[in-house]
Short mmCIF file of C-alpha atoms in Angstrom, two decimals:
data_model
loop_
_atom_site.label_atom_id
_atom_site.label_comp_id
_atom_site.label_asym_id
_atom_site.label_seq_id
_atom_site.Cartn_x
_atom_site.Cartn_y
_atom_site.Cartn_z
CA UNK A 1 -38.06 -9.63 82.77
CA UNK A 2 -39.06 -12.63 84.86
CA UNK A 3 -42.84 -12.86 85.16
CA UNK A 4 -45.37 -14.97 87.03
CA UNK A 5 -47.59 -16.24 84.18
CA UNK A 6 -51.00 -17.89 84.46
CA UNK A 7 -51.93 -20.34 81.64
CA UNK A 8 -55.64 -21.09 81.13
CA UNK A 9 -56.65 -23.86 78.70
CA UNK A 10 -58.90 -26.91 78.83
CA UNK A 11 -56.17 -28.97 77.10
CA UNK A 12 -53.67 -30.52 79.52
CA UNK A 13 -51.26 -31.14 76.63
CA UNK A 14 -51.13 -27.44 75.72
CA UNK A 15 -50.73 -26.45 79.36
CA UNK A 16 -47.77 -28.82 79.70
CA UNK A 17 -46.19 -27.82 76.38
CA UNK A 18 -46.38 -24.07 76.90
CA UNK A 19 -45.75 -24.30 80.65
CA UNK A 20 -42.48 -26.22 80.20
CA UNK A 21 -41.35 -23.75 77.54
CA UNK A 22 -42.07 -20.74 79.77
CA UNK A 23 -40.17 -22.34 82.65
CA UNK A 24 -37.14 -22.74 80.38
CA UNK A 25 -37.35 -19.00 79.70
CA UNK A 26 -37.14 -18.41 83.46
CA UNK A 27 -40.77 -17.48 84.12
CA UNK A 28 -42.91 -18.72 86.97
CA UNK A 29 -45.91 -20.71 85.72
CA UNK A 30 -49.42 -21.23 87.10
CA UNK A 31 -51.91 -23.45 85.23
CA UNK A 32 -55.71 -23.63 85.19
CA UNK A 33 -57.65 -26.10 83.02
CA UNK A 34 -60.88 -24.07 83.00
CA UNK A 35 -61.99 -20.48 82.84
CA UNK A 36 -63.56 -20.60 86.30
CA UNK A 37 -60.35 -21.98 87.86
CA UNK A 38 -58.40 -19.29 86.04
CA UNK A 39 -60.58 -16.52 87.50
CA UNK A 40 -60.09 -17.97 90.98
CA UNK A 41 -56.31 -18.00 90.55
CA UNK A 42 -56.35 -14.42 89.24
CA UNK A 43 -58.12 -13.37 92.44
CA UNK A 44 -55.77 -15.22 94.80
CA UNK A 45 -52.39 -15.66 93.08
CA UNK A 46 -52.01 -12.24 91.42
CA UNK A 47 -50.21 -13.24 88.20
CA UNK A 48 -48.19 -10.70 86.17
CA UNK A 49 -49.54 -12.02 82.85
CA UNK A 50 -52.45 -14.22 81.74
CA UNK A 51 -52.36 -16.42 78.62
CA UNK A 52 -55.81 -17.87 77.96
CA UNK A 53 -57.54 -19.88 75.30
CA UNK A 54 -60.74 -18.33 73.95
CA UNK A 55 -62.68 -21.52 73.21
CA UNK A 56 -63.38 -23.37 76.47
CA UNK A 57 -66.54 -25.03 77.83
CA UNK A 58 -68.67 -23.28 80.46
CA UNK A 59 -66.51 -20.21 81.28
CA UNK A 60 -64.65 -19.29 78.09
CA UNK A 61 -61.82 -16.85 77.43
CA UNK A 62 -64.18 -13.94 76.75
CA UNK A 63 -65.66 -14.26 80.23
CA UNK A 64 -62.14 -14.34 81.65
CA UNK A 65 -61.40 -11.13 79.73
CA UNK A 66 -64.58 -9.51 81.06
CA UNK A 67 -63.64 -10.40 84.63
CA UNK A 68 -60.13 -9.00 84.22
CA UNK A 69 -61.45 -5.83 82.57
CA UNK A 70 -63.77 -5.19 85.53
CA UNK A 71 -61.48 -6.40 88.33
CA UNK A 72 -57.95 -5.53 87.18
CA UNK A 73 -57.87 -3.75 83.81
CA UNK A 74 -54.10 -3.20 84.04
CA UNK A 75 -53.39 -6.96 84.01
CA UNK A 76 -51.98 -7.90 80.56
CA UNK A 77 -53.70 -10.76 78.70
CA UNK A 78 -52.57 -12.77 75.67
CA UNK A 79 -55.31 -14.81 73.98
CA UNK A 80 -54.93 -18.01 71.96
CA UNK A 81 -57.29 -18.77 69.10
CA UNK A 82 -57.52 -21.10 66.12
CA UNK A 83 -56.59 -19.73 62.70
CA UNK A 84 -60.13 -20.20 61.40
CA UNK A 85 -61.62 -17.77 63.99
CA UNK A 86 -60.19 -14.30 63.14
CA UNK A 87 -63.37 -12.60 64.35
CA UNK A 88 -62.75 -14.03 67.82
CA UNK A 89 -59.33 -12.36 67.90
CA UNK A 90 -60.81 -8.99 66.92
CA UNK A 91 -63.52 -9.38 69.55
CA UNK A 92 -60.92 -10.30 72.18
CA UNK A 93 -58.72 -7.31 71.38
CA UNK A 94 -61.73 -5.03 71.68
CA UNK A 95 -62.54 -6.68 75.03
CA UNK A 96 -59.12 -5.75 76.42
CA UNK A 97 -56.65 -8.39 75.25
CA UNK A 98 -53.13 -7.02 74.79
CA UNK A 99 -51.96 -9.47 72.13
CA UNK A 100 -52.73 -12.86 70.58
CA UNK A 101 -51.18 -16.07 69.20
CA UNK A 102 -52.64 -18.47 66.65
CA UNK A 103 -53.06 -22.18 67.35
CA UNK A 104 -51.30 -24.40 66.63
CA UNK A 105 -48.35 -22.48 68.09
CA UNK A 106 -45.40 -23.35 65.89
CA UNK A 107 -42.67 -22.61 66.64
CA UNK A 108 -42.98 -21.98 70.37
CA UNK A 109 -40.64 -19.00 69.98
CA UNK A 110 -43.78 -17.11 68.93
CA UNK A 111 -44.80 -17.25 72.59
CA UNK A 112 -41.50 -15.66 73.64
CA UNK A 113 -41.79 -12.96 70.97
CA UNK A 114 -45.37 -12.15 72.02
CA UNK A 115 -44.39 -11.95 75.69
CA UNK A 116 -41.53 -9.61 74.76
CA UNK A 117 -44.01 -7.30 73.02
CA UNK A 118 -46.14 -7.30 76.15
CA UNK A 119 -43.06 -6.54 78.26
CA UNK A 120 -42.19 -3.58 76.03
CA UNK A 121 -45.72 -2.29 76.37
CA UNK A 122 -45.55 -2.74 80.16
CA UNK A 123 -42.25 -0.85 80.25
CA UNK A 124 -43.74 1.94 78.17
CA UNK A 125 -46.73 2.11 80.49
CA UNK A 126 -44.41 2.15 83.50
CA UNK A 127 -42.36 5.01 82.05
CA UNK A 128 -45.48 6.94 81.11
CA UNK A 129 -46.85 6.44 84.62
CA UNK A 130 -43.56 7.55 86.14
CA UNK A 131 -43.50 10.60 83.87
CA UNK A 132 -47.12 11.37 84.75
CA UNK A 133 -46.42 11.06 88.48
CA UNK A 134 -43.33 13.25 88.19
CA UNK A 135 -45.27 15.80 86.17
CA UNK A 136 -48.14 15.79 88.66
CA UNK A 137 -45.67 16.19 91.52
CA UNK A 138 -43.97 19.08 89.73
CA UNK A 139 -47.33 20.74 89.03
CA UNK A 140 -48.37 20.22 92.65
CA UNK A 141 -45.10 21.69 93.94
CA UNK A 142 -45.35 24.71 91.65
CA UNK A 143 -49.01 25.16 92.51
CA UNK A 144 -48.22 25.02 96.22
CA UNK A 145 -45.38 27.51 95.75
CA UNK A 146 -47.64 29.85 93.78
CA UNK A 147 -50.31 29.58 96.48
CA UNK A 148 -47.72 30.42 99.14
CA UNK A 149 -46.65 33.47 97.14
CA UNK A 150 -50.22 34.65 96.53
CA UNK A 151 -51.18 34.05 100.15
CA UNK A 152 -48.12 35.92 101.42
CA UNK A 153 -48.17 39.10 99.36
CA UNK A 154 -49.76 42.21 100.80
CA UNK A 155 -51.93 42.91 97.75
CA UNK A 156 -55.40 41.50 97.25
CA UNK A 157 -55.64 39.11 94.29
CA UNK A 158 -58.86 37.86 92.69
CA UNK A 159 -59.14 35.78 89.52
CA UNK A 160 -62.32 35.26 87.50
CA UNK A 161 -63.46 33.30 84.48
CA UNK A 162 -64.44 35.08 81.26
CA UNK A 163 -67.90 35.79 82.67
CA UNK A 164 -66.49 37.56 85.71
CA UNK A 165 -67.30 34.74 88.14
CA UNK A 166 -64.87 34.39 91.04
CA UNK A 167 -62.41 31.49 90.86
CA UNK A 168 -59.79 32.46 93.45
CA UNK A 169 -59.14 34.98 96.22
CA UNK A 170 -56.06 35.31 98.40
CA UNK A 171 -56.29 36.11 102.15
CA UNK A 172 -55.76 39.86 101.66
CA UNK A 173 -58.69 40.01 99.22
CA UNK A 174 -60.80 38.08 101.73
CA UNK A 175 -59.87 40.60 104.45
CA UNK A 176 -60.79 43.64 102.37
CA UNK A 177 -64.03 42.29 100.88
CA UNK A 178 -65.17 40.58 104.08
CA UNK A 179 -66.26 37.44 102.19
CA UNK A 180 -64.58 34.04 102.15
CA UNK A 181 -63.79 32.30 98.87
CA UNK A 182 -66.35 29.62 99.70
CA UNK A 183 -69.07 32.27 99.96
CA UNK A 184 -68.54 33.94 96.59
CA UNK A 185 -66.76 31.33 94.46
CA UNK A 186 -68.69 30.94 91.22
CA UNK A 187 -70.58 34.21 91.77
CA UNK A 188 -70.05 37.36 89.73
CA UNK A 189 -67.42 39.59 91.32
CA UNK A 190 -69.37 42.78 90.62
CA UNK A 191 -71.90 41.79 93.28
CA UNK A 192 -69.22 42.07 95.96
CA UNK A 193 -66.51 44.41 94.66
CA UNK A 194 -68.27 47.77 95.09
CA UNK A 195 -66.01 50.75 94.43
CA UNK A 196 -66.60 54.51 94.45
CA UNK A 197 -64.60 57.52 93.31
CA UNK A 198 -62.92 58.99 96.39
CA UNK A 199 -63.26 62.53 95.00
CA UNK A 200 -66.84 62.50 93.69
CA UNK A 201 -68.29 59.60 95.77
CA UNK A 202 -69.90 58.27 92.59
CA UNK A 203 -69.91 54.51 91.97
CA UNK A 204 -67.21 53.47 89.50
CA UNK A 205 -67.72 51.26 86.47
CA UNK A 206 -66.45 47.74 87.16
CA UNK A 207 -62.76 47.47 86.35
CA UNK A 208 -63.26 43.76 85.63
CA UNK A 209 -65.91 44.51 83.00
CA UNK A 210 -63.45 46.74 81.17
CA UNK A 211 -60.85 44.02 80.67
CA UNK A 212 -63.46 41.35 79.92
CA UNK A 213 -65.04 43.56 77.26
CA UNK A 214 -62.04 44.03 75.03
CA UNK A 215 -59.25 45.83 76.89
CA UNK A 216 -56.13 43.81 76.14
CA UNK A 217 -53.85 46.15 78.06
CA UNK A 218 -53.95 46.31 81.88
CA UNK A 219 -56.53 48.75 83.23
CA UNK A 220 -55.48 50.82 86.24
CA UNK A 221 -57.89 52.55 88.58
CA UNK A 222 -56.79 54.80 91.44
CA UNK A 223 -58.58 57.21 93.76
CA UNK A 224 -61.22 54.59 94.51
CA UNK A 225 -62.85 53.48 97.73
CA UNK A 226 -63.91 49.87 98.30
CA UNK A 227 -66.88 49.33 100.59
CA UNK A 228 -66.48 46.01 102.37
CA UNK A 229 -69.12 43.62 103.61
CA UNK A 230 -69.46 45.34 106.99
CA UNK A 231 -69.37 48.85 105.57
CA UNK A 232 -65.64 49.31 106.10
CA UNK A 233 -64.12 51.64 103.53
CA UNK A 234 -60.66 51.15 102.06
CA UNK A 235 -58.77 53.49 99.78
CA UNK A 236 -57.39 51.39 96.92
CA UNK A 237 -55.07 51.42 93.98
CA UNK A 238 -55.93 48.64 91.53
CA UNK A 239 -55.04 47.06 88.21
CA UNK A 240 -56.99 44.46 86.22
CA UNK A 241 -55.63 42.32 83.40
CA UNK A 242 -57.38 40.05 80.93
CA UNK A 243 -56.14 36.46 80.72
CA UNK A 244 -55.77 34.77 77.34
CA UNK A 245 -54.98 31.21 76.30
CA UNK A 246 -52.08 30.45 73.96
CA UNK A 247 -54.37 30.79 70.94
CA UNK A 248 -55.53 34.23 72.07
CA UNK A 249 -58.91 33.18 73.47
CA UNK A 250 -60.14 35.18 76.46
CA UNK A 251 -60.34 32.85 79.46
CA UNK A 252 -60.72 35.23 82.40
CA UNK A 253 -59.17 38.08 84.34
CA UNK A 254 -57.04 38.82 87.37
CA UNK A 255 -57.54 41.80 89.66
CA UNK A 256 -54.76 43.05 91.93
CA UNK A 257 -55.51 45.80 94.44
CA UNK A 258 -53.70 47.39 97.36
CA UNK A 259 -55.05 48.94 100.54
CA UNK A 260 -53.48 52.42 100.63
CA UNK A 261 -55.82 53.86 103.27
CA UNK A 262 -53.00 54.75 105.68
CA UNK A 263 -50.88 56.31 102.94
CA UNK A 264 -53.89 58.22 101.61
CA UNK A 265 -54.78 59.63 105.04
CA UNK A 266 -51.15 60.56 105.67
CA UNK A 267 -50.96 62.35 102.33
CA UNK A 268 -54.22 64.18 103.04
CA UNK A 269 -52.82 65.26 106.41
CA UNK A 270 -49.62 66.49 104.79
CA UNK A 271 -51.61 68.37 102.17
CA UNK A 272 -53.63 70.05 104.91
CA UNK A 273 -50.46 70.97 106.81
CA UNK A 274 -48.91 72.39 103.66
CA UNK A 275 -52.00 74.50 103.07
CA UNK A 276 -51.87 75.77 106.63
CA UNK A 277 -48.16 76.44 106.29
CA UNK A 278 -48.72 78.42 103.12
CA UNK A 279 -51.49 80.36 104.79
CA UNK A 280 -49.22 81.03 107.76
CA UNK A 281 -46.50 82.41 105.53
CA UNK A 282 -49.02 84.61 103.73
CA UNK A 283 -50.55 85.85 106.98
CA UNK A 284 -47.09 86.48 108.43
CA UNK A 285 -46.09 88.56 105.44
CA UNK A 286 -49.26 90.63 105.53
CA UNK A 287 -48.99 91.08 109.29
CA UNK A 288 -45.38 92.18 108.98
CA UNK A 289 -46.30 94.86 106.44
CA UNK A 290 -49.28 95.96 108.50
CA UNK A 291 -47.09 96.13 111.59
CA UNK A 292 -44.77 98.52 109.79
CA UNK A 293 -47.74 100.76 109.09
CA UNK A 294 -48.75 100.72 112.75
CA UNK A 295 -45.37 101.27 114.38
CA UNK A 296 -43.28 104.42 114.82
CA UNK A 297 -43.05 105.22 111.13
CA UNK A 298 -46.76 104.61 110.66
CA UNK A 299 -50.06 105.35 112.37
CA UNK A 300 -48.88 105.04 115.96
CA UNK A 301 -45.81 107.17 115.31
CA UNK A 302 -47.86 109.92 113.73
CA UNK A 303 -50.39 109.83 116.58
CA UNK A 304 -47.60 110.20 119.13
CA UNK A 305 -46.30 113.24 117.26
CA UNK A 306 -49.75 114.79 117.30
CA UNK A 307 -49.77 114.61 121.12
CA UNK A 308 -46.58 116.66 121.39
CA UNK A 309 -47.15 119.95 123.38
CA UNK A 310 -46.10 122.12 120.50
CA UNK A 311 -49.06 120.84 118.47
CA UNK A 312 -51.45 122.64 120.85
CA UNK A 313 -54.38 120.30 120.07
CA UNK A 314 -57.70 120.88 121.73
CA UNK A 315 -58.92 118.41 124.32
CA UNK A 316 -61.45 116.99 121.86
CA UNK A 317 -58.73 116.41 119.28
CA UNK A 318 -56.50 114.79 121.88
CA UNK A 319 -59.34 112.38 122.69
CA UNK A 320 -59.44 111.37 119.04
CA UNK A 321 -55.66 110.89 119.04
CA UNK A 322 -55.94 108.70 122.15
CA UNK A 323 -58.60 106.64 120.40
CA UNK A 324 -56.24 106.24 117.44
CA UNK A 325 -53.43 105.14 119.74
CA UNK A 326 -55.70 102.71 121.60
CA UNK A 327 -57.01 101.14 118.40
CA UNK A 328 -53.48 101.03 116.98
CA UNK A 329 -52.26 99.24 120.10
CA UNK A 330 -55.06 96.69 119.75
CA UNK A 331 -54.12 96.29 116.11
CA UNK A 332 -50.48 95.87 117.10
CA UNK A 333 -51.41 93.11 119.56
CA UNK A 334 -53.38 91.34 116.82
CA UNK A 335 -50.47 91.76 114.42
CA UNK A 336 -48.17 90.24 117.02
CA UNK A 337 -50.39 87.16 117.21
CA UNK A 338 -50.51 86.93 113.42
CA UNK A 339 -46.74 87.22 113.27
CA UNK A 340 -46.42 84.35 115.75
CA UNK A 341 -48.83 82.26 113.62
CA UNK A 342 -46.94 83.18 110.48
CA UNK A 343 -43.63 82.30 112.10
CA UNK A 344 -44.96 78.85 113.07
CA UNK A 345 -46.24 78.30 109.58
CA UNK A 346 -42.89 79.23 108.13
CA UNK A 347 -41.05 76.95 110.54
CA UNK A 348 -43.30 73.97 109.70
CA UNK A 349 -42.94 74.62 106.00
CA UNK A 350 -39.18 74.66 106.23
CA UNK A 351 -39.21 71.49 108.35
CA UNK A 352 -41.29 69.46 105.91
#
């Protein structure tokens, strides 16, 4: 790897010696004979690598390291120090130096070897950064895809932490509750998710509390009515599931619920129609039997026979017979209406 290397040392001889060697290796070389000049060149010439002596007058190598750490901490630095100052090397490494060489530098191949170690570290950092960026991109893509899925499904979805505080709501949940995520994020869901039994109208125990208090299996709750922010009521079917980390620790819950108001009302209407149909069939059957009692073989038939001349009934008795016939006719008209009702009920029953 060809690099643009900045050498910082107050010794012109060392700058020339190391500079010529680095040029032979194919590197570009910048030189500074003081720490202050080196800092200036770092700011304006943007070297790929800095090799600096630690012991210099005025601005020494430690100040150069401090500047690099604050201004460009990713810039690799190799420090040079005399053999009798090991504590300086330790201090420099703690201050951010990547590697070091001991003066006097003999042979100069040590410089090449040290630069190669820095290059390997740079390559490792580059690969790690590339992997991190790819991983972040993959996570972002999957997160976006998951958000699209959650935002597109027709069910309401709410997730909470282990305390029941809201972390996420999809658009359908926002529609049903009447609250935006920004309004209730971080607040306990039970304050907003008010549900009642659709049969008894009694308030139901929070389904979220059940899964957060030890239910490891999904908890289903049907026949419930959700009262939204504006008083709107929605018939729901719902299921809540506890969320666990890989080590089995409870971390939260997810609630999925569906608005089945239209289906519920349709089913109630069908149930009512079926009841009416059954009643119609029953009424029709009773009316049919009653009609048989009224007709020729029944009450009306007998009354007609009583009016025959050979019966020789008195006028008073004939009046009673006429009353029977009149009442029977009224009963027959009523039976006719009941038969029509019963016939309709039977027809509807067969149709459905």
